[in-house]
Structures are given as structure tokens and as C-alpha cells.
Amino acid sequence: MNGLFDDAARLRTAATWVMGRGMAMALQSAWTEWERTLQTGDLVFFHGIFLESEEIEIISRSEWSHVGMVVRLPGFDEALLWESTTTETLEDVEQHRIKTGPMLVRLRERIATDEADRYDSRYAFRQLQGDRPADTLDKFQAFVEEVHDASFPSLTKMAEELLAGSWDCQADEKTFFCSELVAETYMRLGWMERGHPSNYYTPKLLAKSQDLPLAAGLVLARELRYLKDAEIPTVQP
């Protein structure tokens, strides 16, 4: 009898493993299908659930505390995220070190890690429509080299820079907060006019504004596309 019970227990364990693996594979497949639609310039928004993010969302009256930009680069078979953050959890794919401030990370890993570590709980995309100029990659790489070693400002300095931006005063480029980096990238690529300084822009503005001064032929989608629970990637062992 003990042998029968042992066999039944092993079968249950095996079935649980198979079901869990099948669910994980289904989640990864859903994310892969979603990721294939993303192109350089698409914006990614994060709803944070830790204290610093919640403070930013309350102050800005926004659903979003963080924004980054999707990047497709030669040599990488998955979408990357160009962002500026204080989160020291992922290695920069070009500098091969963990850092704060402007960095390039794998988008799947950023979302999966933030979800697992309970930094964020909601994600959405605002896709950029229109043809990207042929020199986009060269301009982007030049800008990355210029600012890659910059840092993320303190909360006090970020507030000061946002205030300066509201008066159309450009902040220095020794530090970048997240939406400032995205806006400056758009400007350096020639995708957005410098009607306001890059430190004028917030995640809320980049997510909601329908009159951003984009270059002719480029349009940001009017509606955000939210990731469904089944599409959120998981941390891979």
C-alpha cells in the first residue's frame, strides 16, 4: 500500500510541475507575441507601488511614476528599454554593470523583475506611428555615448528641475530623470521640437498629451495599450 501512496504522490508532483511549466510557457508566449509589435520610440509607462513612486504619482496626479523608451538594436533579438532610474537591479547591456541614471536594459527583464520585486504593478505602452528616419540608430548611439555616465537626480533636484522646466529653463545634462531622458532623446533624434526644455516633461504629459510637438509624419497613439496579467513576463530561472 505504501508503494501505491508513494506512486500517487509522485504523479501529483509531476502533474503540478507540468501544469506550472505549461502556465509559465503560456505567459512567455503571450509576452513574445506582444513584444513583436514594439518598435524603437514606443513609450513604456510604469505604475509604481513603493513609497517613492507613490509620492511621484500623488504629486503629479498621475497613474504613472516612470517612463522609458523601447529600442531595437542590432545584435539583440529582443526589445530593449532606454530609461533613467534609481533601481539597481539589472545590468546595463552595453556597459555590463549595474548603475543608476540612463541605462539600456532588456525590456522583458525590467518588467518581470519589477513585477517580482513588487516595484510596479501596471504597465502600458504608447506606440509611435510613422517611419523612423534612416539615421535614427546613429543619432541614438551618439546620444547614449554622451549621457550614459550621467546619474539620476535626487528627489529635491528633480523637483527643482521640473520647476525650472515649467519656466522653460533647460536643466544641465549631468543628471536625467526618466521623462526628461525620454523627451531629450526624442529631441536629439529630431522626432520632437524643442518647444519646451526636456525637463518640462513628466510621465503624465508623455502619456496623455495629444499635442506634443512631434516631427511631421510621426504620431503617438491616442490610447495607451495596457499589458494584461497574462502578458506580463515572468523572471526566468
PDB file of C-alpha atoms in Angstrom:
ATOM      1  CA  MET A   1       0.000   0.000   0.000  1.00  0.00           C
ATOM      2  CA  ASN A   2       2.801   2.393   0.859  1.00  0.00           C
ATOM      3  CA  GLY A   3       4.155   1.903  -2.634  1.00  0.00           C
ATOM      4  CA  LEU A   4       0.810   2.886  -4.138  1.00  0.00           C
ATOM      5  CA  PHE A   5       0.669   6.036  -1.999  1.00  0.00           C
ATOM      6  CA  ASP A   6       4.241   6.897  -2.999  1.00  0.00           C
ATOM      7  CA  ASP A   7       3.406   6.439  -6.684  1.00  0.00           C
ATOM      8  CA  ALA A   8       0.324   8.645  -6.335  1.00  0.00           C
ATOM      9  CA  ALA A   9       2.361  11.351  -4.606  1.00  0.00           C
ATOM     10  CA  ARG A  10       4.967  11.259  -7.365  1.00  0.00           C
ATOM     11  CA  LEU A  11       2.254  11.529 -10.007  1.00  0.00           C
ATOM     12  CA  ARG A  12       0.720  14.547  -8.267  1.00  0.00           C
ATOM     13  CA  THR A  13       4.133  16.202  -8.016  1.00  0.00           C
ATOM     14  CA  ALA A  14       4.833  15.539 -11.687  1.00  0.00           C
ATOM     15  CA  ALA A  15       1.408  16.842 -12.710  1.00  0.00           C
ATOM     16  CA  THR A  16       1.910  20.013 -10.669  1.00  0.00           C
ATOM     17  CA  TRP A  17       5.317  20.568 -12.285  1.00  0.00           C
ATOM     18  CA  VAL A  18       3.922  20.042 -15.778  1.00  0.00           C
ATOM     19  CA  MET A  19       0.993  22.390 -15.148  1.00  0.00           C
ATOM     20  CA  GLY A  20       3.272  25.052 -13.687  1.00  0.00           C
ATOM     21  CA  ARG A  21       5.712  24.772 -16.570  1.00  0.00           C
ATOM     22  CA  GLY A  22       2.870  24.891 -19.068  1.00  0.00           C
ATOM     23  CA  MET A  23       1.472  28.047 -17.477  1.00  0.00           C
ATOM     24  CA  ALA A  24       4.910  29.691 -17.476  1.00  0.00           C
ATOM     25  CA  MET A  25       5.395  28.821 -21.151  1.00  0.00           C
ATOM     26  CA  ALA A  26       1.970  30.259 -21.977  1.00  0.00           C
ATOM     27  CA  LEU A  27       2.848  33.520 -20.195  1.00  0.00           C
ATOM     28  CA  GLN A  28       6.153  33.780 -22.041  1.00  0.00           C
ATOM     29  CA  SER A  29       4.384  33.096 -25.338  1.00  0.00           C
ATOM     30  CA  ALA A  30       1.833  35.846 -24.659  1.00  0.00           C
ATOM     31  CA  TRP A  31       4.639  38.298 -23.871  1.00  0.00           C
ATOM     32  CA  THR A  32       6.578  37.289 -27.001  1.00  0.00           C
ATOM     33  CA  GLU A  33       3.565  37.987 -29.201  1.00  0.00           C
ATOM     34  CA  TRP A  34       3.150  41.395 -27.557  1.00  0.00           C
ATOM     35  CA  GLU A  35       6.851  42.247 -27.793  1.00  0.00           C
ATOM     36  CA  ARG A  36       6.915  41.617 -31.536  1.00  0.00           C
ATOM     37  CA  THR A  37       4.675  44.650 -32.055  1.00  0.00           C
ATOM     38  CA  LEU A  38       7.105  47.041 -30.330  1.00  0.00           C
ATOM     39  CA  GLN A  39       9.462  49.338 -32.219  1.00  0.00           C
ATOM     40  CA  THR A  40      12.094  51.932 -31.387  1.00  0.00           C
ATOM     41  CA  GLY A  41      10.434  55.027 -29.986  1.00  0.00           C
ATOM     42  CA  ASP A  42       7.423  53.350 -28.388  1.00  0.00           C
ATOM     43  CA  LEU A  43       6.910  54.588 -24.823  1.00  0.00           C
ATOM     44  CA  VAL A  44       6.530  52.306 -21.794  1.00  0.00           C
ATOM     45  CA  PHE A  45       4.792  53.511 -18.621  1.00  0.00           C
ATOM     46  CA  PHE A  46       5.089  52.010 -15.145  1.00  0.00           C
ATOM     47  CA  HIS A  47       2.700  52.364 -12.194  1.00  0.00           C
ATOM     48  CA  GLY A  48       4.845  52.060  -9.074  1.00  0.00           C
ATOM     49  CA  ILE A  49       3.689  50.728  -5.726  1.00  0.00           C
ATOM     50  CA  PHE A  50       6.639  51.550  -3.474  1.00  0.00           C
ATOM     51  CA  LEU A  51       6.861  54.772  -1.483  1.00  0.00           C
ATOM     52  CA  GLU A  52       8.938  56.936  -3.827  1.00  0.00           C
ATOM     53  CA  SER A  53       6.770  56.047  -6.839  1.00  0.00           C
ATOM     54  CA  GLU A  54       3.548  56.651  -4.945  1.00  0.00           C
ATOM     55  CA  GLU A  55       4.807  60.083  -3.880  1.00  0.00           C
ATOM     56  CA  ILE A  56       5.566  60.974  -7.513  1.00  0.00           C
ATOM     57  CA  GLU A  57       2.127  59.781  -8.641  1.00  0.00           C
ATOM     58  CA  ILE A  58       0.353  61.749  -5.920  1.00  0.00           C
ATOM     59  CA  ILE A  59       2.301  64.949  -6.588  1.00  0.00           C
ATOM     60  CA  SER A  60       1.822  64.718 -10.358  1.00  0.00           C
ATOM     61  CA  ARG A  61      -1.754  63.418 -10.091  1.00  0.00           C
ATOM     62  CA  SER A  62      -0.825  60.679 -12.496  1.00  0.00           C
ATOM     63  CA  GLU A  63      -1.251  56.942 -12.824  1.00  0.00           C
ATOM     64  CA  TRP A  64       2.412  56.705 -13.846  1.00  0.00           C
ATOM     65  CA  SER A  65       5.631  57.305 -11.944  1.00  0.00           C
ATOM     66  CA  HIS A  66       8.098  56.062 -14.573  1.00  0.00           C
ATOM     67  CA  VAL A  67       8.526  56.065 -18.346  1.00  0.00           C
ATOM     68  CA  GLY A  68      11.101  54.604 -20.706  1.00  0.00           C
ATOM     69  CA  MET A  69      11.562  54.173 -24.453  1.00  0.00           C
ATOM     70  CA  VAL A  70      11.656  50.945 -26.441  1.00  0.00           C
ATOM     71  CA  VAL A  71      14.814  50.461 -28.511  1.00  0.00           C
ATOM     72  CA  ARG A  72      15.656  47.861 -31.144  1.00  0.00           C
ATOM     73  CA  LEU A  73      19.408  47.449 -31.641  1.00  0.00           C
ATOM     74  CA  PRO A  74      21.435  45.186 -33.941  1.00  0.00           C
ATOM     75  CA  GLY A  75      22.792  42.179 -32.078  1.00  0.00           C
ATOM     76  CA  PHE A  76      19.789  41.900 -29.762  1.00  0.00           C
ATOM     77  CA  ASP A  77      16.870  39.639 -30.625  1.00  0.00           C
ATOM     78  CA  GLU A  78      14.555  41.292 -28.104  1.00  0.00           C
ATOM     79  CA  ALA A  79      13.316  44.773 -27.295  1.00  0.00           C
ATOM     80  CA  LEU A  80      15.459  46.919 -25.013  1.00  0.00           C
ATOM     81  CA  LEU A  81      14.389  49.715 -22.676  1.00  0.00           C
ATOM     82  CA  TRP A  82      16.182  53.081 -22.575  1.00  0.00           C
ATOM     83  CA  GLU A  83      15.425  54.547 -19.173  1.00  0.00           C
ATOM     84  CA  SER A  84      16.759  56.564 -16.269  1.00  0.00           C
ATOM     85  CA  THR A  85      16.068  55.049 -12.886  1.00  0.00           C
ATOM     86  CA  THR A  86      17.309  54.665  -9.325  1.00  0.00           C
ATOM     87  CA  THR A  87      16.544  50.942  -9.355  1.00  0.00           C
ATOM     88  CA  GLU A  88      19.799  48.973  -9.167  1.00  0.00           C
ATOM     89  CA  THR A  89      18.544  45.530 -10.159  1.00  0.00           C
ATOM     90  CA  LEU A  90      19.576  44.970 -13.789  1.00  0.00           C
ATOM     91  CA  GLU A  91      22.832  45.139 -15.708  1.00  0.00           C
ATOM     92  CA  ASP A  92      23.194  47.689 -18.481  1.00  0.00           C
ATOM     93  CA  VAL A  93      23.516  45.671 -21.705  1.00  0.00           C
ATOM     94  CA  GLU A  94      26.275  47.886 -23.131  1.00  0.00           C
ATOM     95  CA  GLN A  95      28.284  48.833 -20.047  1.00  0.00           C
ATOM     96  CA  HIS A  96      27.758  45.416 -18.426  1.00  0.00           C
ATOM     97  CA  ARG A  97      27.327  46.850 -14.961  1.00  0.00           C
ATOM     98  CA  ILE A  98      24.508  47.768 -12.621  1.00  0.00           C
ATOM     99  CA  LYS A  99      24.049  51.525 -12.404  1.00  0.00           C
ATOM    100  CA  THR A 100      21.537  54.313 -11.861  1.00  0.00           C
ATOM    101  CA  GLY A 101      20.639  57.057 -14.314  1.00  0.00           C
ATOM    102  CA  PRO A 102      20.471  56.493 -18.099  1.00  0.00           C
ATOM    103  CA  MET A 103      20.763  52.825 -18.972  1.00  0.00           C
ATOM    104  CA  LEU A 104      19.819  50.204 -21.552  1.00  0.00           C
ATOM    105  CA  VAL A 105      18.238  47.029 -20.197  1.00  0.00           C
ATOM    106  CA  ARG A 106      16.183  44.190 -21.603  1.00  0.00           C
ATOM    107  CA  LEU A 107      12.541  45.246 -21.520  1.00  0.00           C
ATOM    108  CA  ARG A 108      11.287  41.782 -20.613  1.00  0.00           C
ATOM    109  CA  GLU A 109      13.683  41.609 -17.667  1.00  0.00           C
ATOM    110  CA  ARG A 110      12.729  45.083 -16.435  1.00  0.00           C
ATOM    111  CA  ILE A 111       9.020  44.299 -16.324  1.00  0.00           C
ATOM    112  CA  ALA A 112       9.494  40.776 -14.937  1.00  0.00           C
ATOM    113  CA  THR A 113      11.899  41.952 -12.222  1.00  0.00           C
ATOM    114  CA  ASP A 114       9.797  44.942 -11.198  1.00  0.00           C
ATOM    115  CA  GLU A 115       6.734  42.706 -11.004  1.00  0.00           C
ATOM    116  CA  ALA A 116       8.527  40.054  -8.937  1.00  0.00           C
ATOM    117  CA  ASP A 117      10.101  42.625  -6.594  1.00  0.00           C
ATOM    118  CA  ARG A 118       6.789  44.499  -6.229  1.00  0.00           C
ATOM    119  CA  TYR A 119       8.180  47.773  -7.532  1.00  0.00           C
ATOM    120  CA  ASP A 120       5.430  48.159 -10.145  1.00  0.00           C
ATOM    121  CA  SER A 121       2.002  46.655 -10.724  1.00  0.00           C
ATOM    122  CA  ARG A 122       0.736  48.111 -14.008  1.00  0.00           C
ATOM    123  CA  TYR A 123       2.331  48.657 -17.409  1.00  0.00           C
ATOM    124  CA  ALA A 124       1.180  50.371 -20.588  1.00  0.00           C
ATOM    125  CA  PHE A 125       2.554  51.320 -23.980  1.00  0.00           C
ATOM    126  CA  ARG A 126       2.052  54.338 -26.204  1.00  0.00           C
ATOM    127  CA  GLN A 127       3.235  53.315 -29.625  1.00  0.00           C
ATOM    128  CA  LEU A 128       4.912  55.702 -32.049  1.00  0.00           C
ATOM    129  CA  GLN A 129       3.412  55.602 -35.519  1.00  0.00           C
ATOM    130  CA  GLY A 130       5.317  56.649 -38.623  1.00  0.00           C
ATOM    131  CA  ASP A 131       8.583  55.878 -40.399  1.00  0.00           C
ATOM    132  CA  ARG A 132      11.787  56.295 -38.413  1.00  0.00           C
ATOM    133  CA  PRO A 133      14.498  58.205 -40.334  1.00  0.00           C
ATOM    134  CA  ALA A 134      17.432  56.178 -41.651  1.00  0.00           C
ATOM    135  CA  ASP A 135      19.900  57.899 -39.299  1.00  0.00           C
ATOM    136  CA  THR A 136      17.904  57.097 -36.144  1.00  0.00           C
ATOM    137  CA  LEU A 137      20.299  54.421 -34.889  1.00  0.00           C
ATOM    138  CA  ASP A 138      23.427  56.543 -35.421  1.00  0.00           C
ATOM    139  CA  LYS A 139      21.895  59.530 -33.618  1.00  0.00           C
ATOM    140  CA  PHE A 140      20.681  57.342 -30.781  1.00  0.00           C
ATOM    141  CA  GLN A 141      24.053  55.681 -30.234  1.00  0.00           C
ATOM    142  CA  ALA A 142      25.780  59.076 -30.238  1.00  0.00           C
ATOM    143  CA  PHE A 143      23.381  60.358 -27.577  1.00  0.00           C
ATOM    144  CA  VAL A 144      23.825  57.218 -25.463  1.00  0.00           C
ATOM    145  CA  GLU A 145      27.602  57.665 -25.507  1.00  0.00           C
ATOM    146  CA  GLU A 146      27.177  61.287 -24.443  1.00  0.00           C
ATOM    147  CA  VAL A 147      24.901  60.711 -21.441  1.00  0.00           C
ATOM    148  CA  HIS A 148      25.449  57.083 -20.440  1.00  0.00           C
ATOM    149  CA  ASP A 149      27.501  58.043 -17.388  1.00  0.00           C
ATOM    150  CA  ALA A 150      25.008  60.636 -16.131  1.00  0.00           C
ATOM    151  CA  SER A 151      23.127  59.904 -12.917  1.00  0.00           C
ATOM    152  CA  PHE A 152      19.571  60.187 -11.628  1.00  0.00           C
ATOM    153  CA  PRO A 153      18.866  63.382  -9.654  1.00  0.00           C
ATOM    154  CA  SER A 154      17.791  63.423  -6.040  1.00  0.00           C
ATOM    155  CA  LEU A 155      14.078  63.978  -5.455  1.00  0.00           C
ATOM    156  CA  THR A 156      14.835  67.554  -4.395  1.00  0.00           C
ATOM    157  CA  LYS A 157      16.855  68.269  -7.528  1.00  0.00           C
ATOM    158  CA  MET A 158      14.236  66.598  -9.719  1.00  0.00           C
ATOM    159  CA  ALA A 159      11.566  68.875  -8.237  1.00  0.00           C
ATOM    160  CA  GLU A 160      13.801  71.899  -8.877  1.00  0.00           C
ATOM    161  CA  GLU A 161      14.415  70.819 -12.477  1.00  0.00           C
ATOM    162  CA  LEU A 162      10.701  70.282 -13.105  1.00  0.00           C
ATOM    163  CA  LEU A 163      10.001  73.746 -11.718  1.00  0.00           C
ATOM    164  CA  ALA A 164      12.710  75.202 -13.956  1.00  0.00           C
ATOM    165  CA  GLY A 165      11.199  73.338 -16.902  1.00  0.00           C
ATOM    166  CA  SER A 166       7.806  74.892 -16.228  1.00  0.00           C
ATOM    167  CA  TRP A 167       9.556  78.251 -16.732  1.00  0.00           C
ATOM    168  CA  ASP A 168      11.194  76.925 -19.925  1.00  0.00           C
ATOM    169  CA  CYS A 169      14.657  76.801 -18.369  1.00  0.00           C
ATOM    170  CA  GLN A 170      16.753  73.859 -19.566  1.00  0.00           C
ATOM    171  CA  ALA A 171      18.443  71.824 -16.821  1.00  0.00           C
ATOM    172  CA  ASP A 172      22.047  70.664 -17.138  1.00  0.00           C
ATOM    173  CA  GLU A 173      22.753  67.206 -18.524  1.00  0.00           C
ATOM    174  CA  LYS A 174      24.692  65.840 -15.566  1.00  0.00           C
ATOM    175  CA  THR A 175      21.524  64.137 -14.337  1.00  0.00           C
ATOM    176  CA  PHE A 176      18.343  62.911 -16.015  1.00  0.00           C
ATOM    177  CA  PHE A 177      15.029  61.879 -14.516  1.00  0.00           C
ATOM    178  CA  CYS A 178      13.017  59.369 -16.523  1.00  0.00           C
ATOM    179  CA  SER A 179      10.701  61.562 -18.607  1.00  0.00           C
ATOM    180  CA  GLU A 180      13.445  64.141 -19.112  1.00  0.00           C
ATOM    181  CA  LEU A 181      15.640  61.453 -20.691  1.00  0.00           C
ATOM    182  CA  VAL A 182      12.842  60.265 -22.990  1.00  0.00           C
ATOM    183  CA  ALA A 183      11.990  63.809 -24.101  1.00  0.00           C
ATOM    184  CA  GLU A 184      15.655  64.688 -24.665  1.00  0.00           C
ATOM    185  CA  THR A 185      16.090  61.504 -26.703  1.00  0.00           C
ATOM    186  CA  TYR A 186      13.125  62.409 -28.909  1.00  0.00           C
ATOM    187  CA  MET A 187      14.614  65.871 -29.424  1.00  0.00           C
ATOM    188  CA  ARG A 188      18.105  64.587 -30.227  1.00  0.00           C
ATOM    189  CA  LEU A 189      16.648  62.152 -32.750  1.00  0.00           C
ATOM    190  CA  GLY A 190      14.769  65.002 -34.414  1.00  0.00           C
ATOM    191  CA  TRP A 191      11.411  63.482 -33.516  1.00  0.00           C
ATOM    192  CA  MET A 192      10.202  66.349 -31.325  1.00  0.00           C
ATOM    193  CA  GLU A 193      10.696  70.099 -31.471  1.00  0.00           C
ATOM    194  CA  ARG A 194      12.348  71.827 -28.534  1.00  0.00           C
ATOM    195  CA  GLY A 195       9.314  73.990 -27.827  1.00  0.00           C
ATOM    196  CA  HIS A 196       9.899  73.278 -24.140  1.00  0.00           C
ATOM    197  CA  PRO A 197      13.067  72.016 -22.440  1.00  0.00           C
ATOM    198  CA  SER A 198      13.291  68.277 -21.838  1.00  0.00           C
ATOM    199  CA  ASN A 199      12.913  68.786 -18.065  1.00  0.00           C
ATOM    200  CA  TYR A 200       9.439  70.231 -18.717  1.00  0.00           C
ATOM    201  CA  TYR A 201       8.031  66.789 -19.488  1.00  0.00           C
ATOM    202  CA  THR A 202       6.553  64.333 -16.977  1.00  0.00           C
ATOM    203  CA  PRO A 203       5.316  60.751 -17.411  1.00  0.00           C
ATOM    204  CA  LYS A 204       1.781  62.150 -17.254  1.00  0.00           C
ATOM    205  CA  LEU A 205       2.390  64.558 -20.142  1.00  0.00           C
ATOM    206  CA  LEU A 206       4.033  61.903 -22.297  1.00  0.00           C
ATOM    207  CA  ALA A 207       1.170  59.505 -21.600  1.00  0.00           C
ATOM    208  CA  LYS A 208      -1.780  61.857 -22.040  1.00  0.00           C
ATOM    209  CA  SER A 209      -0.858  64.854 -24.179  1.00  0.00           C
ATOM    210  CA  GLN A 210      -2.362  64.866 -27.667  1.00  0.00           C
ATOM    211  CA  ASP A 211      -0.399  67.902 -28.845  1.00  0.00           C
ATOM    212  CA  LEU A 212       3.240  67.015 -28.284  1.00  0.00           C
ATOM    213  CA  PRO A 213       5.357  68.907 -30.865  1.00  0.00           C
ATOM    214  CA  LEU A 214       6.333  65.827 -32.873  1.00  0.00           C
ATOM    215  CA  ALA A 215       8.064  65.995 -36.238  1.00  0.00           C
ATOM    216  CA  ALA A 216       5.981  65.701 -39.382  1.00  0.00           C
ATOM    217  CA  GLY A 217       4.978  62.120 -40.112  1.00  0.00           C
ATOM    218  CA  LEU A 218       5.244  60.920 -36.509  1.00  0.00           C
ATOM    219  CA  VAL A 219       2.245  60.409 -34.242  1.00  0.00           C
ATOM    220  CA  LEU A 220       1.942  58.866 -30.795  1.00  0.00           C
ATOM    221  CA  ALA A 221      -1.129  56.661 -30.452  1.00  0.00           C
ATOM    222  CA  ARG A 222      -4.045  58.405 -28.774  1.00  0.00           C
ATOM    223  CA  GLU A 223      -4.759  55.456 -26.486  1.00  0.00           C
ATOM    224  CA  LEU A 224      -2.440  53.524 -24.196  1.00  0.00           C
ATOM    225  CA  ARG A 225      -2.241  49.748 -24.575  1.00  0.00           C
ATOM    226  CA  TYR A 226      -2.178  48.088 -21.172  1.00  0.00           C
ATOM    227  CA  LEU A 227      -0.419  44.809 -20.517  1.00  0.00           C
ATOM    228  CA  LYS A 228      -2.899  42.188 -19.385  1.00  0.00           C
ATOM    229  CA  ASP A 229      -1.935  39.932 -16.479  1.00  0.00           C
ATOM    230  CA  ALA A 230      -1.467  37.014 -18.869  1.00  0.00           C
ATOM    231  CA  GLU A 231       1.004  39.076 -20.933  1.00  0.00           C
ATOM    232  CA  ILE A 232       3.308  40.155 -18.097  1.00  0.00           C
ATOM    233  CA  PRO A 233       6.613  38.255 -18.446  1.00  0.00           C
ATOM    234  CA  THR A 234       7.981  36.281 -15.519  1.00  0.00           C
ATOM    235  CA  VAL A 235      11.510  36.043 -14.171  1.00  0.00           C
ATOM    236  CA  GLN A 236      13.253  33.149 -15.876  1.00  0.00           C
ATOM    237  CA  PRO A 237      15.457  30.845 -13.783  1.00  0.00           C
TER     238      PRO A 237
END
